[in-house]
Coordinates of C-alpha atoms in Angstrom, one line a residue:
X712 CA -33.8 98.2 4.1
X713 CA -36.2 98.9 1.0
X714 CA -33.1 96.8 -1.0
X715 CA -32.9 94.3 0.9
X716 CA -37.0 93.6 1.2
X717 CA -36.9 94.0 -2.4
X718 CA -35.0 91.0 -3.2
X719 CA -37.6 88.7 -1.7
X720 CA -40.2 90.9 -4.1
X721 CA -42.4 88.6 -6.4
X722 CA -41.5 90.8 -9.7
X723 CA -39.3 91.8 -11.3
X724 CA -37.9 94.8 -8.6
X725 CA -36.6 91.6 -6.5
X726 CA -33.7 92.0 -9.2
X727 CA -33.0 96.0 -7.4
X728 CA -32.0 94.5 -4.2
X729 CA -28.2 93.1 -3.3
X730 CA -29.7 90.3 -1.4
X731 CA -31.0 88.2 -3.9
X732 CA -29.6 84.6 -4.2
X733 CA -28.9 82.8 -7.6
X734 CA -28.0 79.1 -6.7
X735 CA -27.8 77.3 -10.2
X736 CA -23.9 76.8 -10.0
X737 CA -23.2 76.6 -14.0
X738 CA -24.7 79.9 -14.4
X739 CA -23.0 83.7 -14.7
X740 CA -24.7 87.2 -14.9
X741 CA -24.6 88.9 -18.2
X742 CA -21.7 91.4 -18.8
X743 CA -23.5 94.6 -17.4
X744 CA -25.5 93.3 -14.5
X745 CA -22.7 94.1 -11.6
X746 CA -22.0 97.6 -13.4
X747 CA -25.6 98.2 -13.4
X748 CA -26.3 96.9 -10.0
X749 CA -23.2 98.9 -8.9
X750 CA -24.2 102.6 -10.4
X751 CA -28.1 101.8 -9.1
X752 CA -26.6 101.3 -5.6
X753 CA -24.1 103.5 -5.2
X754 CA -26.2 106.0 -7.1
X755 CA -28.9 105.8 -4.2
X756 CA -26.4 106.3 -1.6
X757 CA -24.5 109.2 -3.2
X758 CA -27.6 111.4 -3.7
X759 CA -28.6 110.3 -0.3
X760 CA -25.3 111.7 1.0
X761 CA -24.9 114.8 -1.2
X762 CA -28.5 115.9 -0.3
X763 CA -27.6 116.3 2.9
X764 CA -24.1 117.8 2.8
X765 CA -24.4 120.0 -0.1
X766 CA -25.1 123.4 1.2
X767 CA -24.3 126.2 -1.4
X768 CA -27.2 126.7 -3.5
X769 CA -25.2 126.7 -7.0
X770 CA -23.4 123.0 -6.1
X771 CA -27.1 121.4 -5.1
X772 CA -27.9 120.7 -8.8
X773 CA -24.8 118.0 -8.6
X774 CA -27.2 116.3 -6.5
X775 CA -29.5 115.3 -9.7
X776 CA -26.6 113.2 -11.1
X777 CA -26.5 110.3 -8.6
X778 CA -30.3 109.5 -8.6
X779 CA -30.0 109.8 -12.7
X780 CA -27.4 107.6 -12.8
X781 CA -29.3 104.8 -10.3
X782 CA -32.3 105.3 -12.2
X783 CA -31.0 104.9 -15.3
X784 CA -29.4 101.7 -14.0
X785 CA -32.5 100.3 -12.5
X786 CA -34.4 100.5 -15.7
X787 CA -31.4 98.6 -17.3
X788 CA -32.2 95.6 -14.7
X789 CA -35.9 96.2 -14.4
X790 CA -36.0 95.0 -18.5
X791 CA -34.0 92.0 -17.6
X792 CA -36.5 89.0 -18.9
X793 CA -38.6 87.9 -16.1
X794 CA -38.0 84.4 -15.9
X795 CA -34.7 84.2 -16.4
X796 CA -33.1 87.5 -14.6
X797 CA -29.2 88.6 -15.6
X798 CA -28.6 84.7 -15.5
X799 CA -26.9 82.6 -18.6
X800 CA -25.6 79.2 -18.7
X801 CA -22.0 79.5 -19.0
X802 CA -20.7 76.7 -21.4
X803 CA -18.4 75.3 -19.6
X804 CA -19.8 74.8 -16.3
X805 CA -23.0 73.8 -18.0
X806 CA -21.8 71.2 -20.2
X807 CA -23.6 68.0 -20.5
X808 CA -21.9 65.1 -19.8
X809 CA -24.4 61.1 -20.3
X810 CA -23.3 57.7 -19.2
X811 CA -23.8 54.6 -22.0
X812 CA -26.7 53.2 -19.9
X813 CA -30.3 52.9 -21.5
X814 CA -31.8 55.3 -20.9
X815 CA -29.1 57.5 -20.5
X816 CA -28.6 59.9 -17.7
X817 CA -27.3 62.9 -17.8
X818 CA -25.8 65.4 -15.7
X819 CA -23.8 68.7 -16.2
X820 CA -19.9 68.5 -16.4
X821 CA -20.1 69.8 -12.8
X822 CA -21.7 67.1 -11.2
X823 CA -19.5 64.0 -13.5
X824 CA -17.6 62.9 -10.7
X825 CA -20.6 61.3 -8.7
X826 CA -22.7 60.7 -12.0
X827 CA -22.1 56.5 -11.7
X828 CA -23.7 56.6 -8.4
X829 CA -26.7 58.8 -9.8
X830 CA -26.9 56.2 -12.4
X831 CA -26.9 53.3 -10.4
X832 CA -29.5 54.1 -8.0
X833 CA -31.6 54.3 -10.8
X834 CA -31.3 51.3 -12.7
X835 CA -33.5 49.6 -10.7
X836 CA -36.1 52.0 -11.8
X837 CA -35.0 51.6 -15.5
X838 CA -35.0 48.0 -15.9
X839 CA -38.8 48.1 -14.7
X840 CA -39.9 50.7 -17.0
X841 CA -37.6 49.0 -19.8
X842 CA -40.1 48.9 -23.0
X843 CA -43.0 50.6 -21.9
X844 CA -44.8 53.3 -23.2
X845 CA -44.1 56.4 -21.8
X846 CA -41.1 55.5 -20.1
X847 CA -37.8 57.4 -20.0
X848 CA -35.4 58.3 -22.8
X849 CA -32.9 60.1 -20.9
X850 CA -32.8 61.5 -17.1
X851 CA -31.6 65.2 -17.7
X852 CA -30.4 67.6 -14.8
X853 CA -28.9 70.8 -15.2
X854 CA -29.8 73.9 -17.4
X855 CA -31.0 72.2 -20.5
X856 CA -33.5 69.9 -18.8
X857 CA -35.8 68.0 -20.8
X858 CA -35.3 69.3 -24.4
X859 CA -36.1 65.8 -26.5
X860 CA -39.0 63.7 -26.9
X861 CA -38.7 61.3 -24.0
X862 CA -36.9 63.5 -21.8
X863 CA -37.4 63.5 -18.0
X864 CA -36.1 65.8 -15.2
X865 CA -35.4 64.1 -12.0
X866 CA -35.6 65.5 -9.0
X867 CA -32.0 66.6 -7.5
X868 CA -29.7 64.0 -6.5
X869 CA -27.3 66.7 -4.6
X870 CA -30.2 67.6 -2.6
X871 CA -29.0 65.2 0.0
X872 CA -24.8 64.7 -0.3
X873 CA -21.7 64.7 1.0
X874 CA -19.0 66.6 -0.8
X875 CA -21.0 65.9 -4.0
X876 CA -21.7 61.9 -3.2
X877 CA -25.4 61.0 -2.7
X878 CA -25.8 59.8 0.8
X879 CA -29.8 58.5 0.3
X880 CA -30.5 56.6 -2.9
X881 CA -32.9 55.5 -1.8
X882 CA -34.7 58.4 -1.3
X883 CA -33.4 59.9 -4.6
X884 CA -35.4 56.5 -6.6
X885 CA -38.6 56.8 -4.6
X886 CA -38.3 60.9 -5.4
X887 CA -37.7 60.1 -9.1
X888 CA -40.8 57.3 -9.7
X889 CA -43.1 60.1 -7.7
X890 CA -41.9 62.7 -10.1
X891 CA -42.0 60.5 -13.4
X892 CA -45.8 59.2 -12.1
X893 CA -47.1 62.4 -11.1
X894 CA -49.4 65.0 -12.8
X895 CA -50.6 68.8 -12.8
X896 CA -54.1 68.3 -12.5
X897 CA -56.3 71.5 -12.4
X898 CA -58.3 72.6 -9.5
X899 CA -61.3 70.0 -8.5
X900 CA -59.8 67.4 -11.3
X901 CA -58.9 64.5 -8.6
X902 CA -62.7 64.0 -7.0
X903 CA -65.7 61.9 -7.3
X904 CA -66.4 58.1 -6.1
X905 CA -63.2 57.1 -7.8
X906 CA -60.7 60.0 -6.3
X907 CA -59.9 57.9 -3.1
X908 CA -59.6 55.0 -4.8
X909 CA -57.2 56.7 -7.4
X910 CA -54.8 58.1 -5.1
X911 CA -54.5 54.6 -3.2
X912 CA -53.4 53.3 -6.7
X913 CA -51.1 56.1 -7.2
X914 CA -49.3 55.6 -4.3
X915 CA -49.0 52.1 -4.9
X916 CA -47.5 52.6 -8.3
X917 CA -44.9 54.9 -6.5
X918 CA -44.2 52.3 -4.0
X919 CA -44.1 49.3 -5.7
X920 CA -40.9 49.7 -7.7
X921 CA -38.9 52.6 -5.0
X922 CA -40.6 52.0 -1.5
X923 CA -40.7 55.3 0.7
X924 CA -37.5 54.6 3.1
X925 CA -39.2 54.0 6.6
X926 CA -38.1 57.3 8.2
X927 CA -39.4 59.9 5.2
X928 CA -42.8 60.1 3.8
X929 CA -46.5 59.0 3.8
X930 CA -47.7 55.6 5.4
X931 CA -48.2 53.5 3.0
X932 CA -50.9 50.9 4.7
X933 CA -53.7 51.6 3.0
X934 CA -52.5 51.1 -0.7
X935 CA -50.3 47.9 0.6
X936 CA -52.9 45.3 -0.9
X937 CA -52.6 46.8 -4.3
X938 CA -48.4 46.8 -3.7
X939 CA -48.7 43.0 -3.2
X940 CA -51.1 42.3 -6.0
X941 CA -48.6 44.1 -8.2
X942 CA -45.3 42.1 -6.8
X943 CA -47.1 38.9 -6.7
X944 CA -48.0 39.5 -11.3
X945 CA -45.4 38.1 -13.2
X946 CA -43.3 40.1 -15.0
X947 CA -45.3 40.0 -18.5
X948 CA -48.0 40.7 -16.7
X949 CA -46.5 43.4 -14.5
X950 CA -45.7 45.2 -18.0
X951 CA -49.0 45.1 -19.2
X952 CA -50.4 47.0 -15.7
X953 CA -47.9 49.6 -16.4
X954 CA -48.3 49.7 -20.0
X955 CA -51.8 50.9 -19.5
X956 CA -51.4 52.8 -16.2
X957 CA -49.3 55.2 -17.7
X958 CA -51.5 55.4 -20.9
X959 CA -54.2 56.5 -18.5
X960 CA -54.9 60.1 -17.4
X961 CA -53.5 60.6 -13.9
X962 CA -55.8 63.6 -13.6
X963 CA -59.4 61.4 -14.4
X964 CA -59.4 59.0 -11.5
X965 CA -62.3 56.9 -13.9
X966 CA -59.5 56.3 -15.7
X967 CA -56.5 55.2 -13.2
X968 CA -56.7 51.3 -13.9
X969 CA -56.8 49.2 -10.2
X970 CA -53.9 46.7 -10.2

């Protein structure tokens, strides 16, 4: 049981227990983790065994060996690195594969087979932002993630498939304009007369270009006004709104500019 609880541990013992998940599918442990994790389990359970069946006094010191050996082990997987555990990219899983399109998007060599239906839910997203400031260079998934200037990581299209084909699009370009729009603001940042009001304008942003499909999300009445004032601009003038909105800090609601 203690192995078991420990894999849902918030440190680095959650590594000691065989129930710990890994889902990143282009990863692999290094070479020693399994051995490792092999002599620390079986170690436990062997010097839980022998303690209690060794009865002559001059075999009971062979009961010392087991819990050296698991110990011995743990402190191998207890100095793993803490954010990253026994896992590795493995390079051939984890190879990147792009498309032509500008910006590019790119996925691992896993997931090429559905990657033209990634990219074409979000070209209407692309050809919006096409130009601005602050707009996307590349849409990276996988293991690398954002490594270049201009990088952004979108949220997972394989979240919601069918034998690796995207069955909402929709809901993967309204996920990806809320994750390219949003911020980490500290604690208290988003308040004063203007917080409200910034949010509304926020959420408008979001919805403007990917609307929230009608059976997932937040209502969307209140920031509808500022939706219509940004679909009736024309497009110079649509650029020009976004230009500045995302030269504004997101986290100073002063500074969020009102449609």
């Amino acid at each position: 049981m203690v192995l078991v609880f420990s894999a849902y541990a918030e440190h680095s013992t959650r590594r000691l227990g065989p129930a710990g998940e890994h889902a990143a599918p282009w990863d692999r442990p290094v070479w020693w983790c399994a051995p490792a994790s092999v002599a620390w389990t079986a170690g436990l359970a062997l010097a839980a065994l022998l303690a209690h069946g060794l009865r002559p006094a001059r075999l009971r010191p062979l009961a010392l060996v087991p819990p050296a050996v698991a110990v011995a082990a743990a402190s191998l997987i207890l100095r793993l690195p803490q954010d990253e555990g026994p896992w590795r990219p493995d390079p051939a899983p984890a190879r990147q594969v792009c498309d032509d399109g500008v910006p590019q998007v790119c996925v691992t060599v896993l997931d090429a087979k559905p990657l033209p239906q990634v990219s074409a839910g979000l070209a209407p997203l692309n050809a919006r932002l096409k130009g601005m400031p602050g707009a996307p260079v590349r849409w990276v998934t996988g293991p690398h993630g954002a490594t270049r200037p201009g990088d952004v990581e979108p949220p997972d299209p394989w979240e919601d498939s069918v034998r690796g084909r995207p069955t909402r699009p929709d809901l993967h370009l309204n996920a990806a304009v809320t994750w390219l729009f949003s911020d980490t603001c500290e604690t208290g940042a988003l308040a004063g007369p203007a917080a409200e009001r910034a949010g509304v304008v926020h959420l408008a942003v979001t919805e403007w270009p990917a609307p929230t499909p009608e059976d997932y999300g937040p209502a969307t009445t209140g920031a509808q006004p500022y939706i219509d004032r940004l679909r009736t601009k024309s497009p110079a003038e649509q650029s020009a709104y976004l230009t500045r909105y995302l030269a504004a800090d997101s986290c100073d609601p002063d500074e969020v500019p009102v449609p």
